[in-house]
mmCIF file of C-alpha atoms and ligand atoms in Angstrom:
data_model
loop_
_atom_site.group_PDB
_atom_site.id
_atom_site.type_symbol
_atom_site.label_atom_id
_atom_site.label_comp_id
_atom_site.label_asym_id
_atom_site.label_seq_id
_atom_site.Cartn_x
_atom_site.Cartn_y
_atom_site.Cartn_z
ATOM 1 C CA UNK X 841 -11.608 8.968 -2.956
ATOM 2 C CA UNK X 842 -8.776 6.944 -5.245
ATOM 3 C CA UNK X 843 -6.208 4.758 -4.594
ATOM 4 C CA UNK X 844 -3.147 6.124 -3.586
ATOM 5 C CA UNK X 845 -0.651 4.487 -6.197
ATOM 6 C CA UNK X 846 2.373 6.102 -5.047
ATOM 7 C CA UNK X 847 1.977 4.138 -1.468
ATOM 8 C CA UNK X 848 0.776 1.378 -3.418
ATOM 9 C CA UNK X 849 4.326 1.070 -5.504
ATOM 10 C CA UNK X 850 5.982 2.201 -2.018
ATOM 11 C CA UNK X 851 4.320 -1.047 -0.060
ATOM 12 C CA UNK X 852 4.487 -3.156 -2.463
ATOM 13 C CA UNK X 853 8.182 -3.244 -3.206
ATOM 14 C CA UNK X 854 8.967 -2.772 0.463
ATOM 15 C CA UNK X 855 6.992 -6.009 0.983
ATOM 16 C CA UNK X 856 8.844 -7.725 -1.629
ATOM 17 C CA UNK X 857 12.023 -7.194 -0.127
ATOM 18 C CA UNK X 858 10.769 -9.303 2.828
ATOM 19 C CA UNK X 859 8.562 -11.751 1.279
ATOM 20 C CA UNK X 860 5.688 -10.909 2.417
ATOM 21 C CA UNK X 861 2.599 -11.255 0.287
ATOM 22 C CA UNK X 862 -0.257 -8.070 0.076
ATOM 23 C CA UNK X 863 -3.717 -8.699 0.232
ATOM 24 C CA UNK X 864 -5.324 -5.217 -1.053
ATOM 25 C CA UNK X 865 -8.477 -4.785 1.331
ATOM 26 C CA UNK X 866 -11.151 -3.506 -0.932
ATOM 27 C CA UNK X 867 -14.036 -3.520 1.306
ATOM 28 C CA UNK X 868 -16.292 -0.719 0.306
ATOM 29 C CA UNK X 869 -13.808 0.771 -2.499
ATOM 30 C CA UNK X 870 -15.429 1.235 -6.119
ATOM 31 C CA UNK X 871 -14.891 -1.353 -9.138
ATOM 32 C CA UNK X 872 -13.326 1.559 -10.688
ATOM 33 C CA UNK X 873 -10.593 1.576 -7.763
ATOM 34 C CA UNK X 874 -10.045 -2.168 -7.645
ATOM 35 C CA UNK X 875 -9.559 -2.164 -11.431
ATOM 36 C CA UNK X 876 -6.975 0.376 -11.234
ATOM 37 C CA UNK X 877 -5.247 -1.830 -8.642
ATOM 38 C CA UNK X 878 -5.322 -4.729 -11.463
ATOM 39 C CA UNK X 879 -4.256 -2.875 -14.261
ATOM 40 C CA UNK X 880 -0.779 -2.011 -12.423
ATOM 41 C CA UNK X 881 -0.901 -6.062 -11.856
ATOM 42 C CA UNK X 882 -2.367 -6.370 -8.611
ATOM 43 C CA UNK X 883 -4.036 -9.888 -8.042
ATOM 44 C CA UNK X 884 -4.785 -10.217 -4.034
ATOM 45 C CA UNK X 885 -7.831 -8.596 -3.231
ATOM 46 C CA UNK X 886 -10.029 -9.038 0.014
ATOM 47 C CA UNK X 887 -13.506 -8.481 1.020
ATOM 48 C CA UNK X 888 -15.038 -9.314 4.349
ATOM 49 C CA UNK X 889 -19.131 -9.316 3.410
ATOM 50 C CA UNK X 890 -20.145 -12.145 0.976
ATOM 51 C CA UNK X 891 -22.826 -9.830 -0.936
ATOM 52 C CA UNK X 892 -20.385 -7.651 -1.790
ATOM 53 C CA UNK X 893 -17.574 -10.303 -2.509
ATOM 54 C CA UNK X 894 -20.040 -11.981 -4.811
ATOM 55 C CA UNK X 895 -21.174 -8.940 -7.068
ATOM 56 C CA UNK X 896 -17.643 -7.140 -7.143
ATOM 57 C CA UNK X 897 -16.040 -11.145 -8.271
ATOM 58 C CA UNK X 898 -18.922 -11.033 -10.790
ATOM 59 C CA UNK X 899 -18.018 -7.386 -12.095
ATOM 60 C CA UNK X 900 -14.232 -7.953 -12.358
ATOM 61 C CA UNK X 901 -12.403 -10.119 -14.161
ATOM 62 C CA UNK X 902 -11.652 -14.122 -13.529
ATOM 63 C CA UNK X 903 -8.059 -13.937 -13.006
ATOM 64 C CA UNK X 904 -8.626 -12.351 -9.266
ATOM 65 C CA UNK X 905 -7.617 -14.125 -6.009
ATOM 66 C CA UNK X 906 -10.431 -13.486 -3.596
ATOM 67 C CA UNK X 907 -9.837 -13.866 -0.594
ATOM 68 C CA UNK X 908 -12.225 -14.295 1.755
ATOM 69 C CA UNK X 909 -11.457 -12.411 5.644
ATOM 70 C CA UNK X 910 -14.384 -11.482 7.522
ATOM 71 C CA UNK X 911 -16.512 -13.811 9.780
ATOM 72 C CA UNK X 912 -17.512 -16.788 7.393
ATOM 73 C CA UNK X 913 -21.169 -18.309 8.670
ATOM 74 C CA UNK X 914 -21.526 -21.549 7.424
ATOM 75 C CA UNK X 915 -24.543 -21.284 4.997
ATOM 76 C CA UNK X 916 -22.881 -18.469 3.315
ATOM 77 C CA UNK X 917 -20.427 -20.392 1.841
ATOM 78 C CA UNK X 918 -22.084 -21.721 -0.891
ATOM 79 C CA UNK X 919 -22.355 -18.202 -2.263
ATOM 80 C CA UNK X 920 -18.133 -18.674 -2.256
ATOM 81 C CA UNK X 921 -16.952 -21.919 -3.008
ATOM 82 C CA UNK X 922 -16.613 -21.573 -6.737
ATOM 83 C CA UNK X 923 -14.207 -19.111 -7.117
ATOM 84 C CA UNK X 924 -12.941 -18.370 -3.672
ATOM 85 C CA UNK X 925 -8.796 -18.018 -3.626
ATOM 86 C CA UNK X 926 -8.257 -18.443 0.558
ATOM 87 C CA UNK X 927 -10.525 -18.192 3.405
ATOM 88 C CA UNK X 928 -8.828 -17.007 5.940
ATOM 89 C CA UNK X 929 -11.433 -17.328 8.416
ATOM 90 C CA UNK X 930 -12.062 -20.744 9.920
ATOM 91 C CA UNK X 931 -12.528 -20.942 13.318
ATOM 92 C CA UNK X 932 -14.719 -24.002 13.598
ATOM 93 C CA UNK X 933 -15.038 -27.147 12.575
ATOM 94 C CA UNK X 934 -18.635 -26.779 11.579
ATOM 95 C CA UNK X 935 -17.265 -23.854 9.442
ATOM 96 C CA UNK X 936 -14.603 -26.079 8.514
ATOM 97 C CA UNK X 937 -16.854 -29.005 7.268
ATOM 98 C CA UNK X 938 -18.982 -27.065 5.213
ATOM 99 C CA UNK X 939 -16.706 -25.359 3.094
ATOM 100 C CA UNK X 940 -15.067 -29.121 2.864
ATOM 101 C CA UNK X 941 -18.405 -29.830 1.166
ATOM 102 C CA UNK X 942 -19.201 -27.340 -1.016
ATOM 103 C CA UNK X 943 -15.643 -27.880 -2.627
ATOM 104 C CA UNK X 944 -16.485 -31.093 -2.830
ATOM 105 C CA UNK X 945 -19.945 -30.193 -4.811
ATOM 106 C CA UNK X 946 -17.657 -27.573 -7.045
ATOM 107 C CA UNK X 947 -15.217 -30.112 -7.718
ATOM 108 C CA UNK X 948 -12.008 -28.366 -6.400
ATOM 109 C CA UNK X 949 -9.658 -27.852 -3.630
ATOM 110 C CA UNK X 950 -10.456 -24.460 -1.338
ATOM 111 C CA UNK X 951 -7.468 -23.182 0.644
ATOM 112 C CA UNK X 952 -8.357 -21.795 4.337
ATOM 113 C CA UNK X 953 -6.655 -19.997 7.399
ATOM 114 C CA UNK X 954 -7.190 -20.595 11.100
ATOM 115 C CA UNK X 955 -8.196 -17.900 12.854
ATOM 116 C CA UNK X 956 -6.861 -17.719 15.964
ATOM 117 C CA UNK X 957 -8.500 -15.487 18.801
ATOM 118 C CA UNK X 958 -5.793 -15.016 21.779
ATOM 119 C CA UNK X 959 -6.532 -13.887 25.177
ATOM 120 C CA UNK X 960 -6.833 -10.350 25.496
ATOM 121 C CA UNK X 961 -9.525 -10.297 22.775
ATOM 122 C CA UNK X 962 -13.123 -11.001 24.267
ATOM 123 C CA UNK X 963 -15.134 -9.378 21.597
ATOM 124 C CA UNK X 964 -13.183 -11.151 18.332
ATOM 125 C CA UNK X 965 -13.844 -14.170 16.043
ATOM 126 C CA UNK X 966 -11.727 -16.835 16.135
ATOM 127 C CA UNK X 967 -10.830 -20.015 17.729
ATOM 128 C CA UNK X 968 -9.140 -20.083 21.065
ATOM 129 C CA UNK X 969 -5.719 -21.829 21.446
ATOM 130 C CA UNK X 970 -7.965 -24.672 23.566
ATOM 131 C CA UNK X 971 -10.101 -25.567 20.863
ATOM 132 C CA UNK X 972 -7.093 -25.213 17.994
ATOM 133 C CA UNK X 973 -5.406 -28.773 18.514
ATOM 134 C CA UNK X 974 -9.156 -30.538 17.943
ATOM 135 C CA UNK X 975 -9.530 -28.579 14.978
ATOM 136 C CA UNK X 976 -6.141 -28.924 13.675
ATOM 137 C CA UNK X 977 -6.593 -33.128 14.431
ATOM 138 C CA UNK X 978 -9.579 -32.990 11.795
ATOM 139 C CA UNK X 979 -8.023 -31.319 8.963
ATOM 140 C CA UNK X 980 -6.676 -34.717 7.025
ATOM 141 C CA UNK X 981 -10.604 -35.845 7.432
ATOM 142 C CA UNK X 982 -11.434 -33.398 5.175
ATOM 143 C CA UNK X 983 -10.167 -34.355 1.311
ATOM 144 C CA UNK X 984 -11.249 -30.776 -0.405
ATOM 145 C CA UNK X 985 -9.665 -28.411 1.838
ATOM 146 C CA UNK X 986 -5.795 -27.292 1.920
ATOM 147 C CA UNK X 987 -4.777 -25.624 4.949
ATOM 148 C CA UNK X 988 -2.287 -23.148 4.294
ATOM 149 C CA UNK X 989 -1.443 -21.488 7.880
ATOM 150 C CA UNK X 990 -3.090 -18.810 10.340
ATOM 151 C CA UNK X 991 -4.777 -15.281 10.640
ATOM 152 C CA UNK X 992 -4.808 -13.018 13.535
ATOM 153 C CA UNK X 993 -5.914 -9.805 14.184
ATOM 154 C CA UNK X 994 -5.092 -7.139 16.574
ATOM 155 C CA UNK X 995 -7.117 -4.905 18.734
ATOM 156 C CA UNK X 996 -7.932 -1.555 17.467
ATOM 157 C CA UNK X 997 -6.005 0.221 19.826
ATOM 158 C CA UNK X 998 -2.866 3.143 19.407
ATOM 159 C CA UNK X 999 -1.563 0.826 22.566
ATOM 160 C CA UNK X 1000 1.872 -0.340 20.581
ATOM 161 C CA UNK X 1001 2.642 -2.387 23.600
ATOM 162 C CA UNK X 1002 -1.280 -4.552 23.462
ATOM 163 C CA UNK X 1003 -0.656 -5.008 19.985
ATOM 164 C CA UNK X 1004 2.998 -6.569 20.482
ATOM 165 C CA UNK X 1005 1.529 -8.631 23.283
ATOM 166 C CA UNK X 1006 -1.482 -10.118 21.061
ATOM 167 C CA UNK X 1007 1.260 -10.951 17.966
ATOM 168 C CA UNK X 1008 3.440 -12.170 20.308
ATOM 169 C CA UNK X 1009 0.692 -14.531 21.217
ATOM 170 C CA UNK X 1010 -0.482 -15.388 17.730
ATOM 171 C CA UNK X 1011 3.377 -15.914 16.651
ATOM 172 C CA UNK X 1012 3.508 -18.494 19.515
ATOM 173 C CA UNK X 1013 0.455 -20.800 18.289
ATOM 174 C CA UNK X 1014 1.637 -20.019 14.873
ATOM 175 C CA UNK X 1015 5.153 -21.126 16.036
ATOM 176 C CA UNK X 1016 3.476 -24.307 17.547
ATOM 177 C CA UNK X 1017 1.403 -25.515 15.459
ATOM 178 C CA UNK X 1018 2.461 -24.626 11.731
ATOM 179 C CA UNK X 1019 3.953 -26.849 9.282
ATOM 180 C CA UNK X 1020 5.728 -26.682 6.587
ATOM 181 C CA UNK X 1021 2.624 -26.750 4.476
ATOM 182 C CA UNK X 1022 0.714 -24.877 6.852
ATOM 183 C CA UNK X 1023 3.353 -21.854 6.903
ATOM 184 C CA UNK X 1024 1.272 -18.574 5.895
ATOM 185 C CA UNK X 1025 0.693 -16.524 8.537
ATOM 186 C CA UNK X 1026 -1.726 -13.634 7.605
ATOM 187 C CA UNK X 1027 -1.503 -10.915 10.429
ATOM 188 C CA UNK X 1028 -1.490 -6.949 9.862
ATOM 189 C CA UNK X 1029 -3.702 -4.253 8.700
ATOM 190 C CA UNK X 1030 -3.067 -0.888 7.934
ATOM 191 C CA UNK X 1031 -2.468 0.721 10.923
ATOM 192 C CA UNK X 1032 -0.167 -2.407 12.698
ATOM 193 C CA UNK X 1033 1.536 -4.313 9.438
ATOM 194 C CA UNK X 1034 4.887 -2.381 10.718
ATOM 195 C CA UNK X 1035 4.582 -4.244 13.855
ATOM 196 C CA UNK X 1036 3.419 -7.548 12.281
ATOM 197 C CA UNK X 1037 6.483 -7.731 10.015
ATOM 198 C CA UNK X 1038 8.198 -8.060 13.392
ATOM 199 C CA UNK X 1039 6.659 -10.894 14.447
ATOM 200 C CA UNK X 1040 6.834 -12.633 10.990
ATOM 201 C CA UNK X 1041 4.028 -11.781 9.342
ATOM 202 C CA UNK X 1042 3.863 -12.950 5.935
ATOM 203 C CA UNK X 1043 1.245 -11.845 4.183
ATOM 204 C CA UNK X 1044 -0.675 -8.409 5.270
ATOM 205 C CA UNK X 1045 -4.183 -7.316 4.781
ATOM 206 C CA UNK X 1046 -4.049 -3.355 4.029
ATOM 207 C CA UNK X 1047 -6.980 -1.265 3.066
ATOM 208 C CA UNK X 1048 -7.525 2.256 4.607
ATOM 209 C CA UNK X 1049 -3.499 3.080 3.701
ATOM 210 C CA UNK X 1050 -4.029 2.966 0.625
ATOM 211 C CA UNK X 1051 -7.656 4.183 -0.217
ATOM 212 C CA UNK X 1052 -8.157 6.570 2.669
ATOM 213 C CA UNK X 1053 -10.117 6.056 6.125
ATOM 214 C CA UNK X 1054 -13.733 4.286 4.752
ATOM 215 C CA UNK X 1055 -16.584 6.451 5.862
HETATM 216 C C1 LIG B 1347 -10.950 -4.188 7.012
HETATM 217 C C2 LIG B 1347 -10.013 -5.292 7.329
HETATM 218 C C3 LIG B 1347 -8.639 -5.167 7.064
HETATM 219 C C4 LIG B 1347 -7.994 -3.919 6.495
HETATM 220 O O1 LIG B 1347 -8.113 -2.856 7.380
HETATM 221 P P1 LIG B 1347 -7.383 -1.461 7.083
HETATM 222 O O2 LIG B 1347 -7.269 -0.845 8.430
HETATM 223 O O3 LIG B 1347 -8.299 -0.717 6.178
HETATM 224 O O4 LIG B 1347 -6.090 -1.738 6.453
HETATM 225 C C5 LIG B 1347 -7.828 -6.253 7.354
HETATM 226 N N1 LIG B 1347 -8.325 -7.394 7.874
HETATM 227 C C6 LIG B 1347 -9.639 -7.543 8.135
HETATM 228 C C7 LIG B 1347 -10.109 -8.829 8.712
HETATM 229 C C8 LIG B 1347 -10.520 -6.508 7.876
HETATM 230 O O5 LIG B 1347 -11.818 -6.663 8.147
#
């Protein structure tokens, strides 16, 4: 299976008309594939396993921004915290305090998400919107980290109407609590970045649309 650079070209530019950044989900996809993806210019890449961050960020060249979207444990981070771009995954404040220190022993700022885990989502990561102001108050503790907004993610469901209740949740504590610093708000995937871009989405995390369903 190759990437599909026709709908590449297609989303790109039709993200670029609203400002909306592309993270190009590479999870599973060939070096071969990703370096395609580069060679038309492509920069954002994603990965949500930190073996398989690590060895395709050794393969390919420097210039990437990795970023970082799966569930994060804490002493995995170390294995990141040289070269990662954003983590989009925080959703404690253990979490949060680690990666804090291993920028700290790399010398260098590391940008991070909150993600935020609303209510009709028992099974997800994420903090809930109880435990969000706490972590939010601890942020200027931390010198090495730069928070740079929020992350959601929707059910897998072909429900249109759970998936515009759950954004229209994660647009409210984005709504709330973002700053002007703290503005990104990383929501969408392949199969819901349509309905994301209506709840102001700005930067999307697309995989299967491009490459094909992952077996
Ligand atoms: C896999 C994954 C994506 C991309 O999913 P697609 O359906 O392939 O676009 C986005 N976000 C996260 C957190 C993922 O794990």
């Amino acid at each position: 299976m190759a990437v599909d650079i026709k709908k590449y070209h297609q989303l790109k530019q039709h993200l670029q008309e609203k400002f909306v950044q592309l993270v190009v989900v590479t999870k599973t996809q060939s070096l071969t594939d990703i370096n395609t993806l580069y060679e038309l210019g492509h920069r954002d890449f994603g990965e949500n396993y930190v073996q398989e961050l690590i060895s395709k960020q050794q393969a390919l060249p420097a210039d990437i921004h990795w970023h970082f979207i799966g569930h994060l444990q804490s002493n995995k981070v170390k294995y990141i915290a040289a070269f990662i771009h954003l983590i989009h995954s925080v959703d404690s404040l253990g979490l949060l305090s680690e990666i804090n220190k291993q920028a700290i022993k790399n010398n260098r700022v590391i940008n991070f998400l909150i993600e935020c885990k609303i209510g009709t989502e028992q099974t997800k990561t994420g903090i809930s919107k109880e435990e969000l102001p706490t972590l939010i108050a601890k942020i200027p503790e931390y010198g090495n980290i730069n928070w740079q907004g929020f992350m959601g993610m929707g059910s897998f469901t072909n429900d249109k109407s759970i998936t515009e209740q759950e954004f229209s949740q994660f647009r409210d504590l984005k709504n709330k609590y973002a700053t002007e610093q703290a503005n990104m708000f990383s929501l969408g995937m392949s199969g819901d970045y349509n309905i994301a871009l209506e709840y102001n989405s700005n930067l999307v995390r697309i995989g299967s649309l491009l490459f094909g369903a992952r077996t």
